mmCIF file of C-alpha atoms in Angstrom:
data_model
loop_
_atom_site.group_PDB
_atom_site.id
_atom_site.type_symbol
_atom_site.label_atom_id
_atom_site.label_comp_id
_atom_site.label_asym_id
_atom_site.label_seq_id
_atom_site.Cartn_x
_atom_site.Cartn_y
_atom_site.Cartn_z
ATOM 1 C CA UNK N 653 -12.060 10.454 7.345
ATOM 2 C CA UNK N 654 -11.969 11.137 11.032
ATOM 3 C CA UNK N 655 -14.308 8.731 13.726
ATOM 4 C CA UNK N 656 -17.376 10.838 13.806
ATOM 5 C CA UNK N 657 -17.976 13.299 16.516
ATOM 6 C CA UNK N 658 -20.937 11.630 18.487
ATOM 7 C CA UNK N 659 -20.884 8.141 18.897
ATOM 8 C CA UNK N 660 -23.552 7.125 21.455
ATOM 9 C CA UNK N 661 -22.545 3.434 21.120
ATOM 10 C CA UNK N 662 -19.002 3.902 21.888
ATOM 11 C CA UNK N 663 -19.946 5.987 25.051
ATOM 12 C CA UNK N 664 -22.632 3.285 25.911
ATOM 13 C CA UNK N 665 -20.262 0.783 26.149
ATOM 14 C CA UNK N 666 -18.445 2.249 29.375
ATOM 15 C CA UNK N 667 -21.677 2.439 31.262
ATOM 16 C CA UNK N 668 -21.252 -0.783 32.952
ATOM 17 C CA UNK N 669 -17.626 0.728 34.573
ATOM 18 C CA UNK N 670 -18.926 3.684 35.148
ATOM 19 C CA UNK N 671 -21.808 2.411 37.013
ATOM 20 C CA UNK N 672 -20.083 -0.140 39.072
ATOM 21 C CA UNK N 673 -22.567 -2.803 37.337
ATOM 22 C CA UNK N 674 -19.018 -4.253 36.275
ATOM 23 C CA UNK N 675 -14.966 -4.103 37.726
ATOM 24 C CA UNK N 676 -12.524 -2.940 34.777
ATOM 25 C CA UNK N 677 -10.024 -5.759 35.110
ATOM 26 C CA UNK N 678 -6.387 -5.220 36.059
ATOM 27 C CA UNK N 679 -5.552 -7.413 33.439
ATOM 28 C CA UNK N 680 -5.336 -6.568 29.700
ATOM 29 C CA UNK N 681 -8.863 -5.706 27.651
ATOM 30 C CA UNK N 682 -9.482 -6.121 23.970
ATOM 31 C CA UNK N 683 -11.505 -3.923 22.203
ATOM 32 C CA UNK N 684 -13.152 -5.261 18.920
ATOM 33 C CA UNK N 685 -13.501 -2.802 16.107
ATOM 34 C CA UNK N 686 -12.441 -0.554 18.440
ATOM 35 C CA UNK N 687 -13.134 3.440 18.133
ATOM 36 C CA UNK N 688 -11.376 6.444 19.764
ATOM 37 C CA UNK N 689 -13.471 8.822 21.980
ATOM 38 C CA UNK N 690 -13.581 10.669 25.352
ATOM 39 C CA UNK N 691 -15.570 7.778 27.123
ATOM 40 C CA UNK N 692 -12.368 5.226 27.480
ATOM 41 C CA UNK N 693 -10.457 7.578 28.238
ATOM 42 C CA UNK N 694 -11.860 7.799 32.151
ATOM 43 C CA UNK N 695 -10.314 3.976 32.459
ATOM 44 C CA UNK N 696 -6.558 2.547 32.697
ATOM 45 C CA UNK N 697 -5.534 1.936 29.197
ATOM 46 C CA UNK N 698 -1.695 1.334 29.636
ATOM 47 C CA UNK N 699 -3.280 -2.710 28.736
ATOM 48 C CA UNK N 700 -6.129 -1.538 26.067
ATOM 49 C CA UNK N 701 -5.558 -3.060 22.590
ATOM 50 C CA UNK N 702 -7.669 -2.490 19.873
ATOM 51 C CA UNK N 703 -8.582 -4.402 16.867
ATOM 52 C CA UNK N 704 -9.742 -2.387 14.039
ATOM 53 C CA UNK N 705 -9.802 -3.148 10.357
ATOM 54 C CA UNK N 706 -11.207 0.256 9.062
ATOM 55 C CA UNK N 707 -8.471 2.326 8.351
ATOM 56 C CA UNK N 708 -9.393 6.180 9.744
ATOM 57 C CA UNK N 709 -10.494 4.664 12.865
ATOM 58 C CA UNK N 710 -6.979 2.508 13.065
ATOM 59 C CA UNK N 711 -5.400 5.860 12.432
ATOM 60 C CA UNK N 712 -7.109 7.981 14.864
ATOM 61 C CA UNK N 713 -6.743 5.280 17.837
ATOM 62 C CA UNK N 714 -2.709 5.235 17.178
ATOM 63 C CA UNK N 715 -2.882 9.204 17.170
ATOM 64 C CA UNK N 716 -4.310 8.705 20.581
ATOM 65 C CA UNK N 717 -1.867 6.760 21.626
ATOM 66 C CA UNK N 718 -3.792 3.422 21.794
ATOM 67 C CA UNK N 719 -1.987 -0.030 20.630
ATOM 68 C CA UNK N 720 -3.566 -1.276 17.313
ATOM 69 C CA UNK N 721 -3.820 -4.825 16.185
ATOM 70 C CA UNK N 722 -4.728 -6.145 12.557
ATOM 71 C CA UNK N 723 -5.887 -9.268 14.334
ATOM 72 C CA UNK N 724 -6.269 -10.780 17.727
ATOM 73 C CA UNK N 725 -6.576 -14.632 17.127
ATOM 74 C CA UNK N 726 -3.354 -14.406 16.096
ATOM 75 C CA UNK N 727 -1.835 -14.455 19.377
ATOM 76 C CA UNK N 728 -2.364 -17.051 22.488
ATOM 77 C CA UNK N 729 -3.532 -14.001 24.671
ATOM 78 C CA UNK N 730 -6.715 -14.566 26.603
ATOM 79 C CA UNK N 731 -8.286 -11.585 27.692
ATOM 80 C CA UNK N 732 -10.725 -11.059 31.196
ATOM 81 C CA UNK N 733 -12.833 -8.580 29.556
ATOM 82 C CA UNK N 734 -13.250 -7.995 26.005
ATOM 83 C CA UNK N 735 -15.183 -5.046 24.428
ATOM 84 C CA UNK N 736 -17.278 -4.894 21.418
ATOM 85 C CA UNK N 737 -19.148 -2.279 18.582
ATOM 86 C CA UNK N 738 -20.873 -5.073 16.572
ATOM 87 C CA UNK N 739 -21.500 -4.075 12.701
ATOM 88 C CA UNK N 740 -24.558 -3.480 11.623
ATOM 89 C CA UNK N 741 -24.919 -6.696 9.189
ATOM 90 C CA UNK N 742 -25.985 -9.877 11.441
ATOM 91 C CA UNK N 743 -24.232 -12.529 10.093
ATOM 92 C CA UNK N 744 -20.965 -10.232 10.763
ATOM 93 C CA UNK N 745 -21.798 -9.613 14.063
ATOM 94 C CA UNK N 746 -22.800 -13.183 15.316
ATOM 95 C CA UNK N 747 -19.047 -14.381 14.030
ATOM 96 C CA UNK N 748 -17.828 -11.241 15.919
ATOM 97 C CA UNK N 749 -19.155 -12.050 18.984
ATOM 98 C CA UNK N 750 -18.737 -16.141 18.427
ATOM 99 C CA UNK N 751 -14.654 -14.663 18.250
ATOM 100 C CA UNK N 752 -15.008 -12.369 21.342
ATOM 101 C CA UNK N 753 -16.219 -15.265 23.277
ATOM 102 C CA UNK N 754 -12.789 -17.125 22.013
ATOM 103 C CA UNK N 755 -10.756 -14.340 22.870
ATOM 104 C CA UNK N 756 -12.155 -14.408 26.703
ATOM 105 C CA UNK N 757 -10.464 -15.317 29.089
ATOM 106 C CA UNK N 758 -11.817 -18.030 31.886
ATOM 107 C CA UNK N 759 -13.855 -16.189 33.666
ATOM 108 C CA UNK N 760 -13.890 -13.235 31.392
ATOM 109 C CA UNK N 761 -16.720 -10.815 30.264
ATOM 110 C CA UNK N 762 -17.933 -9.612 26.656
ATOM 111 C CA UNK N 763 -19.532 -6.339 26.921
ATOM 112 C CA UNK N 764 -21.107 -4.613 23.761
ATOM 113 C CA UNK N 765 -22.985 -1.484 22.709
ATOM 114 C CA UNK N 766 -25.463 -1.415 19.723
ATOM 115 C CA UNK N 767 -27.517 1.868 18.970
ATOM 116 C CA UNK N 768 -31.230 0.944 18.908
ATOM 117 C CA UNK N 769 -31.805 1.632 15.270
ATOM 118 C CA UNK N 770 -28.433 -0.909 14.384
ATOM 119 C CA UNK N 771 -29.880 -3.962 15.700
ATOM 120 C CA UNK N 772 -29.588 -3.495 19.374
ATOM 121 C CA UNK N 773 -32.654 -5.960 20.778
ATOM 122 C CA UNK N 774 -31.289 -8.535 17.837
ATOM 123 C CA UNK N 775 -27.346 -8.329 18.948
ATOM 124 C CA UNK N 776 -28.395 -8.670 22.612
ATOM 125 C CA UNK N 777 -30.405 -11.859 22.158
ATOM 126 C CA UNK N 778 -27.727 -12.541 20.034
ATOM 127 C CA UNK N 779 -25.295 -12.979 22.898
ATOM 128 C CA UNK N 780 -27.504 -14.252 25.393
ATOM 129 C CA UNK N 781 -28.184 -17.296 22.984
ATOM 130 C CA UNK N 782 -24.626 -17.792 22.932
ATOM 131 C CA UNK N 783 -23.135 -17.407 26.650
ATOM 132 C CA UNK N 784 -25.857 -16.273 28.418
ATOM 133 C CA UNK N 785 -27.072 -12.786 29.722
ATOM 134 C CA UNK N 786 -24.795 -11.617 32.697
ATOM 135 C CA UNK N 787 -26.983 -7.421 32.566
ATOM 136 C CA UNK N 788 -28.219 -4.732 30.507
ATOM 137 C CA UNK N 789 -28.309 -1.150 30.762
ATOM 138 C CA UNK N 790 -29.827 1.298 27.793
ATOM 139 C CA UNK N 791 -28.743 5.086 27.421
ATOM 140 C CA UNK N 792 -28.407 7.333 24.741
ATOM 141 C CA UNK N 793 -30.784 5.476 22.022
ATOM 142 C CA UNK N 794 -28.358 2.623 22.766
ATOM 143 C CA UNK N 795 -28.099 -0.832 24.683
ATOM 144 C CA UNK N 796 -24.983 -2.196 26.341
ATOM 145 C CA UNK N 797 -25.267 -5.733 27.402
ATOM 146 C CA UNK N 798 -22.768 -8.471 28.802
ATOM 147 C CA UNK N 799 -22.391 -12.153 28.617
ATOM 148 C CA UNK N 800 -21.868 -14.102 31.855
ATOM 149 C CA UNK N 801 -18.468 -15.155 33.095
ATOM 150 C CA UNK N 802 -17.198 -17.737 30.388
ATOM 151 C CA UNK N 803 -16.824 -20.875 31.837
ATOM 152 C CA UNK N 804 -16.613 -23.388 29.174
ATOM 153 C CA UNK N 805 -20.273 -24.488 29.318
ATOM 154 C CA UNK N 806 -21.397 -22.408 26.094
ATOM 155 C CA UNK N 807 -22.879 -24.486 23.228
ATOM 156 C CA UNK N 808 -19.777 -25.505 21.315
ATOM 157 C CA UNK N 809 -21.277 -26.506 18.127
ATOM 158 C CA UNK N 810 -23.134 -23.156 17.954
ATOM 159 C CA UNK N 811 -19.878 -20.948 18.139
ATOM 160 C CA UNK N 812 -18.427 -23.030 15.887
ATOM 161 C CA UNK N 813 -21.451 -22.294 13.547
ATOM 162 C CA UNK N 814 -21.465 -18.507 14.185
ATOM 163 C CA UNK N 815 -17.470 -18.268 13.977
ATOM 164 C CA UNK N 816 -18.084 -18.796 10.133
ATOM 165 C CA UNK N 817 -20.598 -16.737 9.622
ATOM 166 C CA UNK N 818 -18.194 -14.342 7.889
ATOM 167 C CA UNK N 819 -15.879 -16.459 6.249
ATOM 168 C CA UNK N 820 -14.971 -15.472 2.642
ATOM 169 C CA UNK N 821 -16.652 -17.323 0.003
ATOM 170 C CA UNK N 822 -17.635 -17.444 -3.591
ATOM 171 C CA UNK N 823 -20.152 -15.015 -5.005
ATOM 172 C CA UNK N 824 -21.442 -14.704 -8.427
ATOM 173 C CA UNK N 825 -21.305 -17.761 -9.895
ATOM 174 C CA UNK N 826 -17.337 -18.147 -8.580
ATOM 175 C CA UNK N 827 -16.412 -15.437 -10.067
ATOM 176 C CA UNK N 828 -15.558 -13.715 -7.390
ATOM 177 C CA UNK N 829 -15.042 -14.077 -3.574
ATOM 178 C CA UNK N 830 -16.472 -12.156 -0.894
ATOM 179 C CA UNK N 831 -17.425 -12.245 2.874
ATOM 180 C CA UNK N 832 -20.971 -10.583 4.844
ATOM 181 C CA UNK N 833 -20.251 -7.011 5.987
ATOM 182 C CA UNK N 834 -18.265 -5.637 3.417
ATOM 183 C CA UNK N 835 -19.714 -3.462 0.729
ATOM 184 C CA UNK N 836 -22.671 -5.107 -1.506
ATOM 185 C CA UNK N 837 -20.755 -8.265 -0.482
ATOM 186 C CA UNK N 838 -22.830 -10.757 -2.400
ATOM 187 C CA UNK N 839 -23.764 -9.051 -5.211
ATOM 188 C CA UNK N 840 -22.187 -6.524 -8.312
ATOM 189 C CA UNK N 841 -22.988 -2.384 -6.851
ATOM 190 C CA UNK N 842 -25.753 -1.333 -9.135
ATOM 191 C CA UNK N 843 -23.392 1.925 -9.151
ATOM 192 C CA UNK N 844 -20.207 -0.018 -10.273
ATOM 193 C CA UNK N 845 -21.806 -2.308 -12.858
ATOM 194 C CA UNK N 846 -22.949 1.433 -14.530
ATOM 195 C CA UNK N 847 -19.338 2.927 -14.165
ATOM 196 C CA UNK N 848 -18.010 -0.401 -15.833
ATOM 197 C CA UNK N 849 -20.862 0.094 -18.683
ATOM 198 C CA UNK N 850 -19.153 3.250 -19.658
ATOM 199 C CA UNK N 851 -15.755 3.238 -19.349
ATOM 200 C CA UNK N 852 -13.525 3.016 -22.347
ATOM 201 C CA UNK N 853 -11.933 0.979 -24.083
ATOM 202 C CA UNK N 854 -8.303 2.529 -23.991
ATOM 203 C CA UNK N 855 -7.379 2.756 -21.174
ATOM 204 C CA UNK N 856 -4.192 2.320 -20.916
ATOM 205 C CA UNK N 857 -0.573 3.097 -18.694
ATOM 206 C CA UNK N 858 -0.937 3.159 -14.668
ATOM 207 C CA UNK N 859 -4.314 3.668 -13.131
ATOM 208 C CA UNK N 860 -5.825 3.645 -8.977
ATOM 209 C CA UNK N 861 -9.068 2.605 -8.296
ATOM 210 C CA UNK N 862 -10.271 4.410 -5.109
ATOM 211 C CA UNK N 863 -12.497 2.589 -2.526
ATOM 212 C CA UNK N 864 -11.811 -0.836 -4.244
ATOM 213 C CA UNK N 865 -13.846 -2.758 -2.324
ATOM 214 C CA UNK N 866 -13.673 -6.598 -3.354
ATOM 215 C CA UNK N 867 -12.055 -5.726 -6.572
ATOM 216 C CA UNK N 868 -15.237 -5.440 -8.812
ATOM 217 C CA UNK N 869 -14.156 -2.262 -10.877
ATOM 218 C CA UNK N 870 -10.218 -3.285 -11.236
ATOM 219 C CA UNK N 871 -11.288 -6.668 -12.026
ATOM 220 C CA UNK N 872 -13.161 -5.290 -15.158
ATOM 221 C CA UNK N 873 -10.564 -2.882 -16.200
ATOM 222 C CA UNK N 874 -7.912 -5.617 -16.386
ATOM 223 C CA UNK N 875 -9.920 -7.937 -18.065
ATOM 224 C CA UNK N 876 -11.159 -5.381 -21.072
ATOM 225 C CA UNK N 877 -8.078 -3.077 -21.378
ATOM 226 C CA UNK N 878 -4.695 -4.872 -21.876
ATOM 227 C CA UNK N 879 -2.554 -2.105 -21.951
ATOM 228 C CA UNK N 880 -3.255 -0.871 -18.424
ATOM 229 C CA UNK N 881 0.331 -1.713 -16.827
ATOM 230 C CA UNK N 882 0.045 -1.152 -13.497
ATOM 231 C CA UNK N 883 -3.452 -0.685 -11.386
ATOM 232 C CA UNK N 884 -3.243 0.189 -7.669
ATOM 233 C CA UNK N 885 -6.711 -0.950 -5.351
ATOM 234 C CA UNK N 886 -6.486 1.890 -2.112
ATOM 235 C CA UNK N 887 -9.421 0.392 0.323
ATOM 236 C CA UNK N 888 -10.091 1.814 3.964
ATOM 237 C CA UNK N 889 -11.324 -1.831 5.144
ATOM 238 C CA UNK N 890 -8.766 -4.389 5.564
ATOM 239 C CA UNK N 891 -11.201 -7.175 5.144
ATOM 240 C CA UNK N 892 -12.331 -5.953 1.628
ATOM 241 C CA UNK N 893 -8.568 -5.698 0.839
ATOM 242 C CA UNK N 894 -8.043 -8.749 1.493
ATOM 243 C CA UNK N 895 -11.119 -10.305 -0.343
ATOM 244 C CA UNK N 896 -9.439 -7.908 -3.833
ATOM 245 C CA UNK N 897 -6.092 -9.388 -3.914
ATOM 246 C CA UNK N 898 -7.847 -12.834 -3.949
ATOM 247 C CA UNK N 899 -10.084 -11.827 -6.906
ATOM 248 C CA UNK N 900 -7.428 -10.230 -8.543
ATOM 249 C CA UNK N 901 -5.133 -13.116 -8.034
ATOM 250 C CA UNK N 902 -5.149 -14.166 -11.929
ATOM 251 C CA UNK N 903 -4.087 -10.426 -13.606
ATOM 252 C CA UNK N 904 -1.122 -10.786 -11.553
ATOM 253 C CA UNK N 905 0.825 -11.647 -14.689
ATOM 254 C CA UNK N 906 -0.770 -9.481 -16.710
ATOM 255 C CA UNK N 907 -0.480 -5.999 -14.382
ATOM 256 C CA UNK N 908 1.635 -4.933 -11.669
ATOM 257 C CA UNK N 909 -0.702 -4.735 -8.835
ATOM 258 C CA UNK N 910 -0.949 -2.334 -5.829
ATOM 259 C CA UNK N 911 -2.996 -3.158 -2.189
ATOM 260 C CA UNK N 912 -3.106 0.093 -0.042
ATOM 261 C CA UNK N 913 -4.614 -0.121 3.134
ATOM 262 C CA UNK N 914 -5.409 3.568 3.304
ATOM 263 C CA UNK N 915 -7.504 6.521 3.826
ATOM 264 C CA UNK N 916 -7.642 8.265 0.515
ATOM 265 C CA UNK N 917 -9.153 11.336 2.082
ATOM 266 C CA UNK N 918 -5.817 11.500 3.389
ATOM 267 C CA UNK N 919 -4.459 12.020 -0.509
ATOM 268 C CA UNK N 920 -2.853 9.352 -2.229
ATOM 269 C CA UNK N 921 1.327 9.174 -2.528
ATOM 270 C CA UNK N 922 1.585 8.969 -6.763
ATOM 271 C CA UNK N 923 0.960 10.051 -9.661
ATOM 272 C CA UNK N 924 -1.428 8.228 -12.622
ATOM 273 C CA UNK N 925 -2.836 8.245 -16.076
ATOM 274 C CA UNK N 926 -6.600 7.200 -15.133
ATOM 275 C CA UNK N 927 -8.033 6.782 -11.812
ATOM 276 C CA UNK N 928 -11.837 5.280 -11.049
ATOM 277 C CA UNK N 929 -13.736 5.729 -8.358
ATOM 278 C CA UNK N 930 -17.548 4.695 -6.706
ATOM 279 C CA UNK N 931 -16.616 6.973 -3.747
ATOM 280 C CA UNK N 932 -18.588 6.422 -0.060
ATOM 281 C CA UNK N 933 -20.949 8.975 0.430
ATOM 282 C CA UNK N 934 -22.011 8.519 3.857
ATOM 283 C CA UNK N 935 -20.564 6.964 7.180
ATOM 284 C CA UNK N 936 -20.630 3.300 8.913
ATOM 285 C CA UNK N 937 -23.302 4.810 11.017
ATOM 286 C CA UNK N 938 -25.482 5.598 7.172
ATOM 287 C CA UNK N 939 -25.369 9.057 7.999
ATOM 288 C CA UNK N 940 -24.931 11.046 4.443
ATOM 289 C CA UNK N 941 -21.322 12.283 3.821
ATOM 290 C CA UNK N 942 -21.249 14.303 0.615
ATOM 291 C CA UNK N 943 -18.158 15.884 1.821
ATOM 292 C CA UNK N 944 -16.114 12.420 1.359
ATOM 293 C CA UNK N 945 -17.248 11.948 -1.921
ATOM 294 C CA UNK N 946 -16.080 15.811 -2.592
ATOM 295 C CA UNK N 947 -12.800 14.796 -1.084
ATOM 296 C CA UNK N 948 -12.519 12.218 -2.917
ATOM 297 C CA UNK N 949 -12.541 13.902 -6.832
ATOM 298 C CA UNK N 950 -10.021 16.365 -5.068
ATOM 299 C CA UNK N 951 -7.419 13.877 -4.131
ATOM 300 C CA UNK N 952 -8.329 12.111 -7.819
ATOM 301 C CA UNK N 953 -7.321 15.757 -9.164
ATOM 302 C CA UNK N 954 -4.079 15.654 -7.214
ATOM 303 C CA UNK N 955 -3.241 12.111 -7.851
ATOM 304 C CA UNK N 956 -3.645 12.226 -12.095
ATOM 305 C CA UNK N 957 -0.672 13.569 -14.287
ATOM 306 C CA UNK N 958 -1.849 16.261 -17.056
ATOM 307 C CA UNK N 959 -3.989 15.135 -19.277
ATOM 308 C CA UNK N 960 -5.246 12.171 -16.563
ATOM 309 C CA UNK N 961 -8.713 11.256 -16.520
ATOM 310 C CA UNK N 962 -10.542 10.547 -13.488
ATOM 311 C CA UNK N 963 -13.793 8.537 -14.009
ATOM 312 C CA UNK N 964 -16.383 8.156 -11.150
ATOM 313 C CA UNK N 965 -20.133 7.107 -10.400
ATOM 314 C CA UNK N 966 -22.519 8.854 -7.587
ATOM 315 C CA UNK N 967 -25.635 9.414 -6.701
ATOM 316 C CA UNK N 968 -27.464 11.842 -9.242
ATOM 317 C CA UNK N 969 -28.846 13.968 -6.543
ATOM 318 C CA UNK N 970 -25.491 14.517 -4.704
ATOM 319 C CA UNK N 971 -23.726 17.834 -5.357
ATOM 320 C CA UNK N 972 -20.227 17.386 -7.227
ATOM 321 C CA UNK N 973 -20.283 19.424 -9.640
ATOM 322 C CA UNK N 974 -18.234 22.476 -8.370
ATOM 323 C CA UNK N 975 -15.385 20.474 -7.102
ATOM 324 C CA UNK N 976 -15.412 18.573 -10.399
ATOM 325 C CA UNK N 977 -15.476 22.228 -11.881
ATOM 326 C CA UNK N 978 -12.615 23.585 -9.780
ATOM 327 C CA UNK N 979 -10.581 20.501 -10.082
ATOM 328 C CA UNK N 980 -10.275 19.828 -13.751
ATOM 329 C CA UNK N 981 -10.019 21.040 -17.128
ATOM 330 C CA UNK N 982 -12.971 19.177 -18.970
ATOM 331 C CA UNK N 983 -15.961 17.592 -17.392
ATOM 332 C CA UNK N 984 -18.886 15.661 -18.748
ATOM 333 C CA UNK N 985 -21.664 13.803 -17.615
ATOM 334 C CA UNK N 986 -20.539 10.235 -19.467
ATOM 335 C CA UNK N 987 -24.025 8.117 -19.144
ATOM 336 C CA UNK N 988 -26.842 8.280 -16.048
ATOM 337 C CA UNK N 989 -28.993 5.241 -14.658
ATOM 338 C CA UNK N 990 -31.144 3.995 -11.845
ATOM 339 C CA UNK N 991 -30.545 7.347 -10.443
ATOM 340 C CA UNK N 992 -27.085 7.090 -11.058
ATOM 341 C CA UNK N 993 -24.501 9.254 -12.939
ATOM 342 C CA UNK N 994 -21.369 8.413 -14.933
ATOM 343 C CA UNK N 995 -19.174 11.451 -14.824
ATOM 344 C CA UNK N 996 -15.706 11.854 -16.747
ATOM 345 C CA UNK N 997 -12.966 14.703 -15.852
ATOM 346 C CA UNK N 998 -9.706 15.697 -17.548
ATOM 347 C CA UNK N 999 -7.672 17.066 -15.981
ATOM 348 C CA UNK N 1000 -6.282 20.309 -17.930
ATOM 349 C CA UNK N 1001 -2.993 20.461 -19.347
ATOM 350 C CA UNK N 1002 -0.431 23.184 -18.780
ATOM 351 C CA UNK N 1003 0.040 25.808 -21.638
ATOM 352 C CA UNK N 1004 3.950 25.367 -23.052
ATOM 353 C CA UNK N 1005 3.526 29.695 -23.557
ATOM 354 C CA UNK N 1006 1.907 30.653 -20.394
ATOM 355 C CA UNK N 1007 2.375 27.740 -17.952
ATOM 356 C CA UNK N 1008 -1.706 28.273 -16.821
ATOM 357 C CA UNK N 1009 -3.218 25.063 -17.297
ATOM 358 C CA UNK N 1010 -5.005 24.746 -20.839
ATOM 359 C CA UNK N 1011 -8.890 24.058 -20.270
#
């Protein structure tokens, strides 16, 4: 799934530069969750490195030649400016900036960009509480805003506070562990608990479960169906990747177990006997995305062996039903729910006379 098309924050962010309200450093410049678009692109970027967890924006900023980092705190690199698209959940973006403030440089500048409907008056008092307000500008439904220079005088103990804002931790009574900002982090999807209330009971041989998230749905396949052999978790965010190989820590014996980092509207590399899914259905930005969902049965449809069954929860309202059709041999609508809907799909079986697929 490409970066979408518009991105007002993204080209928000540049206004400072572009205004002369700010220098771009000769020095290297970190850009948290960093995007790809045509507004960086009017600044030197030979010393631009980007940190970006979700995977099709990773992708498309290494197709554009950009350097890509899984994490920045992992090196002793201080940087003079360092740019940041905070998420939309708070709690996420207070540790973000409490780590962009780390990252800086002495003497160094945060900038970030927040559309107006994402929390942009919040984020921006936000930073201010934290370093100090160095300007502000507002364009395109957005606001771009930038700490003064760090010089050591911020409130220690509040970084420090903010900095774990987003730390993993238990959810659920313990059961499992999860951290703000990734999907219904502190709670089981109404969507997924539905899925899990009608899958079967045999499932069995090598499945995928794609979109993973924290490992809700593979977590309650191992632990009802033994005979599942070998389950592979394909997740676009690194963070909730992370967060399912910790909550599926204790099938590990039990299963062999697969973390892709991956796009799976990109198609998936092998071949299964099941596959679930509670695909996305709209962007970052909440803007509705049937067309991922769509992409998403297709790539099922490639990914199962004959006779494979893909099983997948969605929206009732959202329009799957001709892809489902085109894609597989049998399909059937397996339970509904809170304006939900369960939906199985076989996928058809070639005729030994003919070699057509039987449906």
């Amino acid at each position: 799934m490409a970066a979408p098309i518009s991105d007002p924050a993204l080209d928000s962010l540049f206004l400072p530069f572009s205004s002369r309200s700010l220098a771009w450093p000769e020095g290297p410049v970190l850009f948290l969750r960093a995007r790809e678009g045509w507004a960086m692109r009017q600044f030197p970027l030979a010393r631009l490195v980007c940190e970006q967890s979700y995977k099709p924006f990773a992708d498309e900023l290494e197709r554009g030649g950009l350097r890509v980092i899984a994490d920045a705190s992992e090196s002793n690199v201080r940087y003079p400016l360092v740019l940041v698209l905070p998420p939309r959940q708070r709690e996420e973006a207070r540790a973000l900036f409490a780590r962009a403030i780390s990252l800086c440089a002495p003497g160094g500048v945060v900038v970030a960009s927040i559309t107006n409907n994402e929390g942009a008056k919040s984020g921006e008092a936000d930073l201010k509480q934290l370093t100090g307000l160095g300007g502000s500008l507002t364009k395109n439904h957005c606001r771009v805003f930038w700490s003064k220079p760090i010089d050591g005088s911020q409130d220690q103990a509040l970084l420090a506070k903010w900095a774990g804002l987003d730390a993993p931790r238990p959810i659920l009574d313990g059961r499992f562990s999860s951290r703000p900002g990734v999907f219904a982090w502190d709670r089981i999807d109404p969507a997924s608990a539905l899925l899990v209330a009608h899958l079967p009971a045999d499932l069995a041989g090598k499945g995928a479960d794609l979109g993973a998230g924290y490992g809700y749905l593979s977590a309650e396949i191992l632990a009802r169906s033994t005979k599942v052999s070998a389950l592979d978790l394909y997740e676009a965010e690194a963070r909730a990747l992370a967060l399912a190989k910790q909550n599926l820590a204790p099938f590990e014996q039990q299963a062999a177990l697969g973390y892709r980092w991956h796009d799976v509207t990109t198609g998936v590399p092998e071949q299964y006997d099941f596959i679930v899914s509670n695909p996305p259905f709209h962007t970052q930005s909440r803007a509705d995305r049937p067309d991922v969902g769509r992409r998403f049965i297709a790539v099922a449809a490639e990914a199962l062996k004959p006779g494979g069954r893909l099983f997948l929860v969605a929206n009732r309202h959202l329009p799957y039903e001709a892809v489902l059709n085109a894609s597989f041999g049998q399909v059937r609508v397996a339970g509904e729910g809170d304006g939900f809907k369960v939906i199985e799909a076989i996928k058809a079986v070639p005729s030994a006379r003919s070699g057509k697929s039987a449906r």
